[in-house]
Amino acid sequence: NAGVTQTPKFRILKIGQSMTLQCTQDMNHNYMYWYRQDPGMGLKLIYYSVGAGITDKGEVPNGYNVSRSTTEDFPLRLELAAPSQTSVYFCASSYPGTGETQYFGPGTRLLVL
Amino acid sequence: DQQVKQNSPSLSVQEGRISILNCDYTNSMFDYFLWYKKYPAEGPTFLISISSIKDKNEDGRFTVFLNKSAKHLSLHIVPSQPGDSAVYFCAASDLGSSASKIIFGSGTRLSIRP
């Protein structure tokens, strides 16, 4: 099993550009999450989904959008990139009843200049 | 307002000795606590957890202690090994909330020296 995969690993964007961070999991998990981690900080929840077709905002959703058309995929969209969105983005998934254990992807490092 | 706090950004411990990582929380609704370990350029990986109905959980070299009255938990690693050098995140969850949302602390970088 690949677990949670994320693409790309690294990307440089210019201010105002848009991009989609891809996330796929092959564990048939219902729940999926997007986090960002800024230097010296913990992980902040951006958006989450409890199943296909259902998404909800986390702690820091501004500037991002998500969709969940399948159980496996949970892409994160940045519409107008800003320097404040320079961060490392992690996707995670979990299965209900697993005691909140989340499985993380390797991360996408994004630099907005 | 940080609901989960790790006040020590870094910790250096000699190989073979005990490593103790601390974590405090403010939300009394939290009833499940986790520790994640993170190596550079990788995602966090689950290490150990504890429910609020317990005060101790042990898994090999790793033990987590929970003091609910003090809203404090700690992770003990005995004996510490070079491969334990990583960033450790404390996390907490309210199992009654939706979607298994977890609140993470800012992390403690543990370095094991020879």
GROMACS .gro file of C-alpha atoms in nm:
model
  227
    1ASN     CA    1   0.000   0.000   0.000
    2ALA     CA    2   0.119   0.348  -0.088
    3GLY     CA    3  -0.076   0.509   0.197
    4VAL     CA    4  -0.118   0.883   0.145
    5THR     CA    5   0.057   1.034  -0.155
    6GLN     CA    6   0.098   1.402  -0.237
    7THR     CA    7   0.210   1.582  -0.551
    8PRO     CA    8   0.408   1.791  -0.620
    9LYS     CA    9   0.683   1.766  -0.358
   10PHE     CA   10   0.796   2.124  -0.416
   11ARG     CA   11   0.661   2.419  -0.611
   12ILE     CA   12   0.747   2.786  -0.655
   13LEU     CA   13   0.456   3.015  -0.740
   14LYS     CA   14   0.440   3.380  -0.829
   15ILE     CA   15   0.198   3.603  -0.642
   16GLY     CA   16  -0.148   3.575  -0.794
   17GLN     CA   17  -0.091   3.239  -0.961
   18SER     CA   18  -0.310   2.942  -0.886
   19MET     CA   19  -0.236   2.577  -0.834
   20THR     CA   20  -0.381   2.252  -0.706
   21LEU     CA   21  -0.208   2.033  -0.453
   22GLN     CA   22  -0.301   1.671  -0.510
   23CYS     CA   23  -0.366   1.413  -0.236
   24THR     CA   24  -0.462   1.049  -0.279
   25GLN     CA   25  -0.505   0.772  -0.025
   26ASP     CA   26  -0.549   0.402  -0.092
   27MET     CA   27  -0.662   0.294   0.256
   28ASN     CA   28  -1.034   0.352   0.193
   29HIS     CA   29  -1.041   0.610   0.472
   30ASN     CA   30  -1.355   0.819   0.504
   31TYR     CA   31  -1.189   1.118   0.666
   32MET     CA   32  -0.930   1.336   0.494
   33TYR     CA   33  -0.757   1.654   0.604
   34TRP     CA   34  -0.533   1.933   0.480
   35TYR     CA   35  -0.286   2.098   0.715
   36ARG     CA   36  -0.022   2.363   0.676
   37GLN     CA   37   0.291   2.386   0.885
   38ASP     CA   38   0.478   2.712   0.915
   39PRO     CA   39   0.834   2.721   1.055
   40GLY     CA   40   0.842   2.663   1.431
   41MET     CA   41   0.469   2.610   1.442
   42GLY     CA   42   0.239   2.315   1.473
   43LEU     CA   43   0.007   2.189   1.206
   44LYS     CA   44  -0.296   2.405   1.137
   45LEU     CA   45  -0.608   2.247   0.987
   46ILE     CA   46  -0.716   2.411   0.661
   47TYR     CA   47  -1.007   2.193   0.544
   48TYR     CA   48  -1.137   1.847   0.614
   49SER     CA   49  -1.380   1.599   0.467
   50VAL     CA   50  -1.581   1.320   0.627
   51GLY     CA   51  -1.663   1.153   0.298
   52ALA     CA   52  -1.712   1.202  -0.073
   53GLY     CA   53  -1.913   1.516  -0.144
   54ILE     CA   54  -1.873   1.656   0.209
   55THR     CA   55  -1.616   1.917   0.306
   56ASP     CA   56  -1.584   2.168   0.586
   57LYS     CA   57  -1.357   2.449   0.698
   58GLY     CA   58  -1.085   2.405   0.953
   59GLU     CA   59  -0.893   2.664   1.148
   60VAL     CA   60  -0.727   2.852   0.857
   61PRO     CA   61  -0.941   2.811   0.539
   62ASN     CA   62  -0.903   3.157   0.386
   63GLY     CA   63  -0.739   3.152   0.044
   64TYR     CA   64  -0.804   2.783  -0.015
   65ASN     CA   65  -1.072   2.561  -0.162
   66VAL     CA   66  -1.122   2.185  -0.163
   67SER     CA   67  -1.337   1.924  -0.327
   68ARG     CA   68  -1.399   1.556  -0.254
   69SER     CA   69  -1.552   1.379  -0.552
   70THR     CA   70  -1.414   1.035  -0.458
   71THR     CA   71  -1.311   0.860  -0.138
   72GLU     CA   72  -0.951   0.847  -0.256
   73ASP     CA   73  -0.881   1.204  -0.367
   74PHE     CA   74  -0.887   1.534  -0.180
   75PRO     CA   75  -0.724   1.815  -0.383
   76LEU     CA   76  -0.647   2.154  -0.230
   77ARG     CA   77  -0.680   2.459  -0.455
   78LEU     CA   78  -0.500   2.792  -0.415
   79GLU     CA   79  -0.670   3.048  -0.636
   80LEU     CA   80  -0.459   3.363  -0.587
   81ALA     CA   81  -0.130   3.272  -0.427
   82ALA     CA   82   0.004   3.510  -0.164
   83PRO     CA   83   0.341   3.515   0.019
   84SER     CA   84   0.154   3.426   0.341
   85GLN     CA   85   0.074   3.089   0.184
   86THR     CA   86   0.440   2.992   0.176
   87SER     CA   87   0.437   2.680   0.391
   88VAL     CA   88   0.458   2.302   0.395
   89TYR     CA   89   0.125   2.138   0.325
   90PHE     CA   90   0.034   1.797   0.459
   91CYS     CA   91  -0.258   1.580   0.363
   92ALA     CA   92  -0.382   1.315   0.605
   93SER     CA   93  -0.652   1.054   0.628
   94SER     CA   94  -0.816   0.846   0.897
   95TYR     CA   95  -1.086   0.588   0.943
   96PRO     CA   96  -1.371   0.649   1.185
   97GLY     CA   97  -1.322   0.460   1.506
   98THR     CA   98  -0.943   0.437   1.483
   99GLY     CA   99  -0.898   0.661   1.782
  100GLU     CA  100  -0.817   0.971   1.584
  101THR     CA  101  -0.497   0.826   1.440
  102GLN     CA  102  -0.427   1.011   1.120
  103TYR     CA  103  -0.192   0.896   0.846
  104PHE     CA  104   0.006   1.169   0.675
  105GLY     CA  105   0.151   1.216   0.331
  106PRO     CA  106   0.511   1.335   0.282
  107GLY     CA  107   0.412   1.698   0.230
  108THR     CA  108   0.428   1.962  -0.041
  109ARG     CA  109   0.666   2.253   0.009
  110LEU     CA  110   0.525   2.569  -0.147
  111LEU     CA  111   0.712   2.894  -0.194
  112VAL     CA  112   0.520   3.202  -0.310
  113LEU     CA  113   0.737   3.485  -0.439
  114ASP     CA  114  -0.488   3.105   2.168
  115GLN     CA  115  -0.286   2.786   2.168
  116GLN     CA  116  -0.490   2.499   2.305
  117VAL     CA  117  -0.195   2.259   2.298
  118LYS     CA  118   0.142   2.393   2.409
  119GLN     CA  119   0.489   2.248   2.390
  120ASN     CA  120   0.703   2.502   2.567
  121SER     CA  121   1.040   2.345   2.488
  122PRO     CA  122   1.132   2.397   2.121
  123SER     CA  123   1.432   2.169   2.155
  124LEU     CA  124   1.584   1.905   2.379
  125SER     CA  125   1.923   1.734   2.372
  126VAL     CA  126   1.970   1.400   2.545
  127GLN     CA  127   2.261   1.161   2.564
  128GLU     CA  128   2.215   0.823   2.398
  129GLY     CA  129   2.095   0.561   2.644
  130ARG     CA  130   1.943   0.813   2.887
  131ILE     CA  131   1.577   0.902   2.929
  132SER     CA  132   1.412   1.164   2.708
  133ILE     CA  133   1.112   1.345   2.858
  134LEU     CA  134   0.898   1.562   2.634
  135ASN     CA  135   0.625   1.773   2.790
  136CYS     CA  136   0.293   1.907   2.670
  137ASP     CA  137   0.019   2.120   2.827
  138TYR     CA  138  -0.336   2.175   2.709
  139THR     CA  139  -0.608   2.420   2.801
  140ASN     CA  140  -0.929   2.270   2.662
  141SER     CA  141  -1.097   2.050   2.923
  142MET     CA  142  -1.305   1.887   2.648
  143PHE     CA  143  -0.999   1.707   2.510
  144ASP     CA  144  -1.028   1.339   2.589
  145TYR     CA  145  -0.776   1.178   2.357
  146PHE     CA  146  -0.409   1.262   2.326
  147LEU     CA  147  -0.149   1.159   2.075
  148TRP     CA  148   0.219   1.193   2.003
  149TYR     CA  149   0.347   1.213   1.647
  150LYS     CA  150   0.707   1.190   1.533
  151LYS     CA  151   0.839   1.374   1.230
  152TYR     CA  152   1.163   1.333   1.039
  153PRO     CA  153   1.282   1.604   0.795
  154ALA     CA  154   1.111   1.599   0.456
  155GLU     CA  155   0.856   1.342   0.575
  156GLY     CA  156   0.504   1.361   0.708
  157PRO     CA  157   0.433   1.306   1.077
  158THR     CA  158   0.386   0.945   1.186
  159PHE     CA  159   0.173   0.829   1.475
  160LEU     CA  160   0.374   0.717   1.776
  161ILE     CA  161   0.152   0.656   2.078
  162SER     CA  162  -0.179   0.773   2.221
  163ILE     CA  163  -0.371   0.780   2.547
  164SER     CA  164  -0.736   0.813   2.637
  165SER     CA  165  -0.843   1.040   2.920
  166ILE     CA  166  -0.971   0.739   3.113
  167LYS     CA  167  -0.610   0.628   3.160
  168ASP     CA  168  -0.311   0.794   3.318
  169LYS     CA  169  -0.041   0.586   3.150
  170ASN     CA  170   0.011   0.401   2.825
  171GLU     CA  171   0.324   0.210   2.736
  172ASP     CA  172   0.454   0.080   2.405
  173GLY     CA  173   0.805  -0.059   2.412
  174ARG     CA  174   1.048   0.222   2.486
  175PHE     CA  175   0.773   0.483   2.475
  176THR     CA  176   0.543   0.572   2.764
  177VAL     CA  177   0.291   0.853   2.774
  178PHE     CA  178   0.169   0.988   3.108
  179LEU     CA  179  -0.146   1.195   3.147
  180ASN     CA  180  -0.226   1.422   3.442
  181LYS     CA  181  -0.580   1.546   3.379
  182SER     CA  182  -0.598   1.771   3.684
  183ALA     CA  183  -0.288   1.956   3.567
  184LYS     CA  184  -0.384   1.932   3.199
  185HIS     CA  185  -0.040   1.796   3.130
  186LEU     CA  186   0.101   1.501   2.945
  187SER     CA  187   0.452   1.378   2.888
  188LEU     CA  188   0.629   1.133   2.662
  189HIS     CA  189   0.914   0.926   2.806
  190ILE     CA  190   1.161   0.749   2.580
  191VAL     CA  191   1.385   0.497   2.752
  192PRO     CA  192   1.655   0.431   2.651
  193SER     CA  193   1.701   0.705   2.394
  194GLN     CA  194   1.852   0.598   2.063
  195PRO     CA  195   2.002   0.796   1.773
  196GLY     CA  196   1.701   0.713   1.556
  197ASP     CA  197   1.480   0.898   1.804
  198SER     CA  198   1.622   1.229   1.685
  199ALA     CA  199   1.319   1.397   1.529
  200VAL     CA  200   1.051   1.656   1.596
  201TYR     CA  201   0.779   1.533   1.830
  202PHE     CA  202   0.430   1.680   1.816
  203CYS     CA  203   0.182   1.653   2.095
  204ALA     CA  204  -0.180   1.652   1.979
  205ALA     CA  205  -0.523   1.643   2.137
  206SER     CA  206  -0.876   1.570   2.029
  207ASP     CA  207  -1.231   1.591   2.154
  208LEU     CA  208  -1.378   1.257   2.051
  209GLY     CA  209  -1.724   1.410   2.064
  210SER     CA  210  -1.639   1.662   1.793
  211SER     CA  211  -1.688   1.598   1.424
  212ALA     CA  212  -1.441   1.434   1.192
  213SER     CA  213  -1.175   1.335   1.441
  214LYS     CA  214  -1.016   1.678   1.433
  215ILE     CA  215  -0.683   1.703   1.609
  216ILE     CA  216  -0.513   2.011   1.755
  217PHE     CA  217  -0.135   2.000   1.735
  218GLY     CA  218   0.130   2.162   1.949
  219SER     CA  219   0.423   2.344   1.794
  220GLY     CA  220   0.663   2.054   1.837
  221THR     CA  221   0.983   1.975   2.026
  222ARG     CA  222   1.300   1.893   1.835
  223LEU     CA  223   1.476   1.604   2.012
  224SER     CA  224   1.844   1.547   1.946
  225ILE     CA  225   2.014   1.235   2.076
  226ARG     CA  226   2.388   1.288   2.117
  227PRO     CA  227   2.645   1.006   2.137
   0.00000   0.00000   0.00000
